[in-house]
Amino acid sequence: MRRGLLGRGLVGAIAAASLLAPAAAGAVTYAPVDQPGPALSVPQDKLDASLACSGNLASGPAPVLLVPGTGSNPQHNFSWNWEPALTNLGISWCAVTLPGNALGDVQVSGEYVVNAIRTMRQRAGRRISIVGHSQGGMIPRWPLRFWPDTRAMVDDQIGFAPSNHGTTGAETLCSISCAAADWQQSDRSEFIKALNSYKETFSGISYTEIYSHFDEIVTPNSDNTGSSSLHTGDGAITNVAIQDLCPADPSEHLAIGTQDNVAYDLAVDALEHPGPADPTRAAASDPAICTPFALMPGINQVTYPTDLASSALDLATNTAAAPAVKSEPPLACYVTASCPAGGAEAATATSKSTKCKKSMRGHHAKASKRKRCKKGHKRR
């Protein structure tokens, strides 16, 4: 099977249903970059259950956190490529499963990444690295922006086709409704504006942003002024297109994060050396880096066609089944430093209380719902 062929066709079709219209514009004052992050609103047991790890995080090279893209999950995004590849390199790893296959509110998904970073740092006793595809390459920057304590826990942040500045393909698509995460990944969304407010990178972290000129989902990416690239802040940055090293590489959005050999060499170069990837060094390390249709290490050549097809089908199925919303989710109060007295926890409790009151109105409320609301009220 030609590498990336299925991915290109399927992802191109999904694009028509998964991107979004622009969000309403308006002047916003964002929280300072040094403001402490809010308490996490997601129950701790859910956060912990979302993280699966392999290997001893405290020994060997720095462990890697794998973060899947929109509409996907660790099994279909990484189990047949990056998980075995890292294991073969002697690198321990953890993979985080985002709620709703990363199609829900990215702010909520961001809490799962916050917990994953903190948990891995605590278990490893040192800084960790992060590797993500698409939204998974962008979303770790949300914790780094709004939970400053996570910055000292991360060494490398590596993105494959990350939607760092959203996508310009959103304006004419999803005009009626789409998944929350799709609204938020418009280049005009309030989420993207908040993500990139004040500075895009932070001191002590190495950022390697790998993109493809043939990306049909995250656009534009024709050069390093495109969506995936980062420029401001104090972090060390490498923005690199796989075609900068191998001009004939045909990999598009799905392929770059699941099977592309050039992207693999760049990411491994970043993981194995101080600082972000050095494209010249990465190319020199692999004389066969530009071999046409070469697959990254870790992929089983025999099961590859089935693995790729399963990954693409899962992406399509999850995207089609995702709950649709008619507008972008509002920014959480911590984003604008506007939380009421008591912080984010109070805001969350107030929201839950309001929902309970609404659901309890009338005599039709179910007994189970009344019991849950009463229990929650007592805890607060």
Coordinates of C-alpha atoms in Angstrom, one line a residue:
M1 CA 0.0 0.0 0.0
R2 CA 1.4 3.4 -0.9
R3 CA 2.4 5.2 2.2
G4 CA -0.1 7.9 3.3
L5 CA -2.5 7.2 0.4
L6 CA -5.4 6.1 2.6
G7 CA -4.6 8.8 5.1
R8 CA -4.7 11.6 2.5
G9 CA -8.0 10.6 1.0
L10 CA -9.7 10.0 4.4
V11 CA -8.5 13.0 6.2
G12 CA -9.3 15.2 3.2
A13 CA -12.9 14.0 3.4
I14 CA -13.0 14.5 7.2
A15 CA -11.9 18.1 6.8
A16 CA -15.2 19.1 5.3
A17 CA -16.9 18.0 8.5
S18 CA -14.4 18.8 11.2
L19 CA -13.3 22.4 10.8
L20 CA -15.1 25.5 11.9
A21 CA -16.4 28.9 11.4
P22 CA -14.7 31.9 13.0
A23 CA -15.4 32.8 16.6
A24 CA -16.7 36.2 17.6
A25 CA -14.0 38.8 17.8
G26 CA -13.4 41.0 20.9
A27 CA -10.8 42.6 23.0
V28 CA -9.7 40.2 25.8
T29 CA -7.2 40.7 28.6
Y30 CA -5.5 37.4 29.3
A31 CA -4.0 36.2 32.6
P32 CA -0.4 37.0 33.1
V33 CA 2.0 34.2 32.1
D34 CA 3.2 33.9 35.7
Q35 CA -0.2 33.5 37.3
P36 CA -0.5 30.2 39.1
G37 CA -2.8 27.7 37.3
P38 CA -6.2 26.8 38.7
A39 CA -7.1 23.7 40.5
L40 CA -8.1 20.9 38.1
S41 CA -11.9 20.4 37.8
V42 CA -11.8 16.9 36.4
P43 CA -12.0 14.2 39.2
Q44 CA -8.6 12.8 40.0
D45 CA -9.6 9.2 39.4
K46 CA -10.5 10.1 35.8
L47 CA -7.3 11.9 35.3
D48 CA -5.2 9.0 36.6
A49 CA -7.1 6.4 34.6
S50 CA -6.3 8.3 31.4
L51 CA -2.6 7.7 31.6
A52 CA -1.0 4.4 30.6
C53 CA 2.8 3.9 30.9
S54 CA 5.5 1.5 29.8
G55 CA 8.9 1.0 31.2
N56 CA 10.7 2.5 34.2
L57 CA 10.3 6.3 34.0
A58 CA 13.1 6.9 36.4
S59 CA 15.8 5.1 34.4
G60 CA 17.3 5.5 30.9
P61 CA 16.6 8.5 28.7
A62 CA 14.0 11.0 29.6
P63 CA 10.5 9.5 29.4
V64 CA 8.1 10.6 26.7
L65 CA 4.5 11.6 27.0
L66 CA 2.5 10.7 23.8
V67 CA -0.5 12.9 23.1
P68 CA -3.0 11.9 20.3
G69 CA -4.7 14.2 17.7
T70 CA -8.3 15.3 17.3
G71 CA -10.6 12.3 16.8
S72 CA -8.0 9.8 17.8
N73 CA -6.6 8.0 20.9
P74 CA -3.3 6.4 21.9
Q75 CA -4.2 2.9 20.5
H76 CA -4.9 4.1 17.0
N77 CA -2.4 7.0 16.9
F78 CA 0.6 5.5 18.5
S79 CA 0.4 1.7 19.4
W80 CA 1.6 0.6 16.0
N81 CA 4.3 3.1 15.4
W82 CA 5.7 5.4 18.1
E83 CA 5.1 3.2 21.2
P84 CA 7.2 0.3 19.8
A85 CA 9.7 2.7 18.3
L86 CA 10.4 4.3 21.7
T87 CA 10.5 1.0 23.4
N88 CA 13.1 -0.2 20.8
L89 CA 15.2 3.0 21.6
G90 CA 15.1 2.1 25.3
I91 CA 12.9 5.2 26.0
S92 CA 10.0 4.7 28.5
W93 CA 6.8 6.4 27.7
C94 CA 3.3 7.2 28.8
A95 CA 0.2 7.9 26.6
V96 CA -2.7 10.0 27.6
T97 CA -6.2 9.3 26.4
L98 CA -8.2 12.5 26.0
P99 CA -11.9 12.6 26.7
G100 CA -14.2 12.0 23.7
N101 CA -11.2 11.1 21.5
A102 CA -9.9 14.7 21.8
L103 CA -13.1 16.1 20.2
G104 CA -14.4 17.8 23.3
D105 CA -13.5 21.1 24.9
V106 CA -9.7 21.4 24.6
Q107 CA -9.6 23.3 27.9
V108 CA -10.9 20.2 29.6
S109 CA -8.5 17.9 27.7
G110 CA -5.7 20.3 28.7
E111 CA -6.3 19.3 32.4
Y112 CA -5.6 15.7 31.4
V113 CA -2.3 16.8 30.0
V114 CA -1.5 18.9 33.1
N115 CA -2.0 15.8 35.2
A116 CA 0.0 13.6 32.9
I117 CA 3.0 16.0 33.0
R118 CA 2.9 16.3 36.8
T119 CA 2.4 12.5 37.3
M120 CA 5.3 11.6 34.9
R121 CA 7.6 14.2 36.5
Q122 CA 6.9 12.9 39.9
R123 CA 7.5 9.2 38.9
A124 CA 10.6 10.0 36.8
G125 CA 12.2 12.5 39.2
R126 CA 13.3 14.6 36.3
R127 CA 12.0 16.5 33.3
I128 CA 10.0 14.7 30.6
S129 CA 9.6 15.1 26.9
I130 CA 6.3 15.4 25.0
V131 CA 5.5 14.1 21.5
G132 CA 2.1 14.9 20.0
H133 CA 0.3 14.7 16.6
S134 CA -2.0 17.5 15.3
Q135 CA -4.0 18.8 18.3
G136 CA -1.7 16.6 20.4
G137 CA 1.2 18.7 19.3
M138 CA -0.6 21.9 20.2
I139 CA -2.4 21.0 23.4
P140 CA 0.6 20.6 25.7
R141 CA 1.2 24.3 25.1
W142 CA -2.0 25.0 27.0
P143 CA -0.7 23.7 30.3
L144 CA 2.6 25.4 29.7
R145 CA 0.8 28.7 29.2
F146 CA -1.8 28.5 32.0
W147 CA -0.2 26.2 34.6
P148 CA 3.3 27.7 35.0
D149 CA 4.5 24.9 37.4
T150 CA 4.5 22.5 34.4
R151 CA 7.3 24.5 32.6
A152 CA 10.0 23.2 34.9
M153 CA 8.8 19.6 34.3
V154 CA 9.2 19.6 30.5
D155 CA 12.4 19.3 28.5
D156 CA 11.3 18.8 24.9
Q157 CA 8.0 19.6 23.3
I158 CA 7.7 18.0 19.8
G159 CA 4.8 18.5 17.5
F160 CA 3.9 16.7 14.3
A161 CA 1.7 19.0 12.2
P162 CA 0.6 20.8 15.4
S163 CA -2.3 23.2 15.1
N164 CA -0.5 25.9 17.0
H165 CA -2.2 28.7 15.2
G166 CA -5.3 26.9 14.1
T167 CA -6.3 26.5 10.5
T168 CA -7.5 29.0 7.9
G169 CA -9.6 26.3 6.2
A170 CA -12.3 26.9 8.9
E171 CA -14.1 29.9 7.5
T172 CA -16.3 28.1 5.0
L173 CA -16.6 24.8 6.9
C174 CA -18.7 23.6 9.8
S175 CA -21.1 26.5 9.2
I176 CA -23.9 24.8 11.2
S177 CA -22.2 22.9 13.9
C178 CA -19.2 20.7 14.7
A179 CA -17.3 19.3 17.7
A180 CA -16.0 21.6 20.3
A181 CA -12.3 20.9 19.6
D182 CA -12.9 21.7 16.0
W183 CA -14.4 25.1 16.8
Q184 CA -11.4 25.8 19.0
Q185 CA -8.8 25.0 16.3
S186 CA -10.0 27.7 13.9
D187 CA -7.2 30.3 13.2
R188 CA -9.8 32.9 14.4
S189 CA -10.9 31.1 17.6
E190 CA -10.7 32.7 21.0
F191 CA -8.9 29.6 22.2
I192 CA -6.1 30.0 19.7
K193 CA -5.8 33.7 20.6
A194 CA -5.5 32.8 24.3
L195 CA -3.0 30.0 23.7
N196 CA -0.6 32.3 21.9
S197 CA -1.2 35.3 24.2
Y198 CA 1.9 37.2 25.3
K199 CA 4.5 34.6 24.4
E200 CA 4.4 31.2 22.5
T201 CA 7.4 29.5 24.2
F202 CA 9.0 29.5 27.6
S203 CA 12.6 29.4 28.9
G204 CA 14.1 26.0 29.5
I205 CA 11.9 24.2 27.0
S206 CA 13.0 23.0 23.6
Y207 CA 10.3 23.2 20.9
T208 CA 10.5 21.2 17.7
E209 CA 7.6 21.9 15.4
I210 CA 7.6 19.5 12.4
Y211 CA 5.2 20.1 9.5
S212 CA 4.4 19.2 5.9
H213 CA 3.9 21.4 2.9
F214 CA 1.2 18.9 1.9
D215 CA -0.8 19.2 5.0
E216 CA -4.5 19.5 4.0
I217 CA -5.9 20.0 7.5
V218 CA -3.7 22.4 9.4
T219 CA -3.2 25.3 6.9
P220 CA -1.2 27.2 5.9
N221 CA 2.0 25.4 6.3
S222 CA 3.9 26.4 3.1
D223 CA 6.8 27.8 5.1
N224 CA 7.8 28.7 8.7
T225 CA 5.3 31.5 8.9
G226 CA 2.5 29.0 8.9
S227 CA 0.2 27.5 11.5
S228 CA 2.6 25.0 13.1
S229 CA 5.6 27.2 13.5
L230 CA 6.4 29.1 16.7
H231 CA 8.4 32.3 17.0
T232 CA 7.9 34.3 20.2
G233 CA 9.0 33.7 23.8
D234 CA 12.2 32.5 25.5
G235 CA 12.2 28.8 24.4
A236 CA 14.6 27.3 22.0
I237 CA 12.8 26.7 18.7
T238 CA 13.2 24.6 15.5
N239 CA 10.5 25.0 12.9
V240 CA 11.1 22.5 10.1
A241 CA 9.2 21.0 7.2
I242 CA 9.9 17.4 6.2
Q243 CA 10.3 18.7 2.7
D244 CA 13.2 20.9 3.9
L245 CA 15.2 17.7 4.2
C246 CA 13.5 15.6 1.5
P247 CA 11.6 17.7 -1.1
A248 CA 9.9 14.7 -2.6
D249 CA 8.4 13.4 0.7
P250 CA 4.6 13.2 0.0
S251 CA 3.4 12.8 3.6
E252 CA 0.3 14.8 4.6
H253 CA -1.4 15.4 7.9
L254 CA -2.1 11.8 9.0
A255 CA 1.1 10.3 7.7
I256 CA 3.5 12.8 9.3
G257 CA 2.4 11.9 12.8
T258 CA 2.1 8.1 12.3
Q259 CA 4.6 6.8 9.8
D260 CA 6.9 9.4 8.2
N261 CA 10.6 8.5 8.5
V262 CA 11.8 12.1 8.2
A263 CA 9.6 13.2 11.0
Y264 CA 10.8 10.3 13.1
D265 CA 14.5 11.2 12.5
L266 CA 13.8 14.8 13.5
A267 CA 12.0 13.9 16.6
V268 CA 14.6 11.4 17.7
D269 CA 17.3 13.9 17.1
A270 CA 15.5 16.3 19.5
L271 CA 15.0 13.5 22.1
E272 CA 18.6 12.4 22.0
H273 CA 20.4 15.8 22.1
P274 CA 20.1 19.0 24.2
G275 CA 17.9 21.6 22.6
P276 CA 15.4 21.2 19.7
A277 CA 16.1 19.1 16.6
D278 CA 19.0 20.1 14.4
P279 CA 17.8 19.2 10.8
T280 CA 21.4 18.9 9.5
R281 CA 22.4 16.6 12.3
A282 CA 19.2 14.5 11.8
A283 CA 19.8 14.1 8.1
A284 CA 23.4 13.1 8.7
S285 CA 22.4 10.4 11.2
D286 CA 20.3 8.5 8.6
P287 CA 21.8 8.1 5.1
A288 CA 18.5 6.6 4.0
I289 CA 16.4 9.4 5.4
C290 CA 14.9 10.3 2.0
T291 CA 14.3 6.8 0.7
P292 CA 10.9 7.1 -1.1
F293 CA 8.0 5.7 0.9
A294 CA 10.2 4.5 3.8
L295 CA 8.3 3.9 7.0
M296 CA 9.6 5.0 10.4
P297 CA 11.1 2.3 12.6
G298 CA 8.7 0.6 15.0
I299 CA 6.1 -0.1 12.2
N300 CA 5.5 -3.8 11.5
Q301 CA 5.7 -4.1 7.7
V302 CA 3.4 -7.1 7.6
T303 CA 0.6 -5.5 9.7
Y304 CA 1.1 -2.0 8.4
P305 CA -1.7 -1.9 5.9
T306 CA -4.2 -3.1 8.5
D307 CA -2.8 -0.8 11.1
L308 CA -3.1 2.2 8.9
A309 CA -6.6 1.3 7.7
S310 CA -7.7 0.8 11.3
S311 CA -6.3 4.1 12.4
A312 CA -8.0 6.0 9.6
L313 CA -11.3 4.2 10.1
D314 CA -11.2 5.0 13.8
L315 CA -10.6 8.6 13.1
A316 CA -13.5 8.8 10.7
T317 CA -15.9 7.0 13.0
N318 CA -15.0 9.1 16.1
T319 CA -15.3 12.3 14.1
A320 CA -18.7 11.4 12.7
A321 CA -20.0 10.3 16.2
A322 CA -18.8 13.3 18.1
P323 CA -21.4 15.6 19.8
A324 CA -21.9 18.7 17.7
V325 CA -22.0 22.2 19.2
K326 CA -23.1 25.4 17.4
S327 CA -20.4 27.7 18.7
E328 CA -17.0 27.7 20.3
P329 CA -16.9 26.9 24.0
P330 CA -16.4 30.0 26.1
L331 CA -13.0 30.6 27.6
A332 CA -12.6 29.4 31.2
C333 CA -12.4 32.2 33.8
Y334 CA -8.7 31.4 34.6
V335 CA -7.8 32.3 31.0
T336 CA -8.7 35.9 31.6
A337 CA -8.0 36.0 35.4
S338 CA -11.7 36.7 36.0
C339 CA -12.6 33.8 38.3
P340 CA -14.8 34.7 41.2
A341 CA -13.5 34.7 44.8
G342 CA -12.4 31.2 45.7
G343 CA -10.9 30.6 42.3
A344 CA -11.7 28.1 39.6
E345 CA -13.0 25.6 42.1
A346 CA -15.6 28.0 43.3
A347 CA -16.6 28.8 39.7
T348 CA -16.9 25.1 38.9
A349 CA -19.0 24.5 42.0
T350 CA -21.2 27.4 41.1
S351 CA -21.7 26.0 37.6
K352 CA -22.6 22.5 39.0
S353 CA -24.9 24.0 41.5
T354 CA -26.8 26.0 38.8
K355 CA -27.1 22.9 36.7
C356 CA -28.5 20.9 39.6
K357 CA -31.0 23.6 40.4
K358 CA -32.2 23.6 36.8
S359 CA -32.5 19.9 36.7
M360 CA -34.4 19.7 40.0
R361 CA -37.1 22.1 38.9
G362 CA -40.6 20.6 38.9
H363 CA -41.7 17.2 40.2
H364 CA -40.3 15.2 37.3
A365 CA -36.7 15.2 38.5
K366 CA -35.5 11.6 38.9
A367 CA -34.7 10.4 42.4
S368 CA -31.1 9.4 41.4
K369 CA -30.5 13.0 40.1
R370 CA -31.9 14.6 43.3
K371 CA -29.6 12.3 45.3
R372 CA -26.5 13.2 43.3
C373 CA -27.2 16.9 43.6
K374 CA -27.7 16.7 47.3
K375 CA -24.5 14.8 47.8
G376 CA -22.6 17.4 45.7
H377 CA -24.1 20.2 47.7
K378 CA -23.0 18.7 51.0
R379 CA -19.4 18.3 49.7
R380 CA -19.3 21.9 48.7

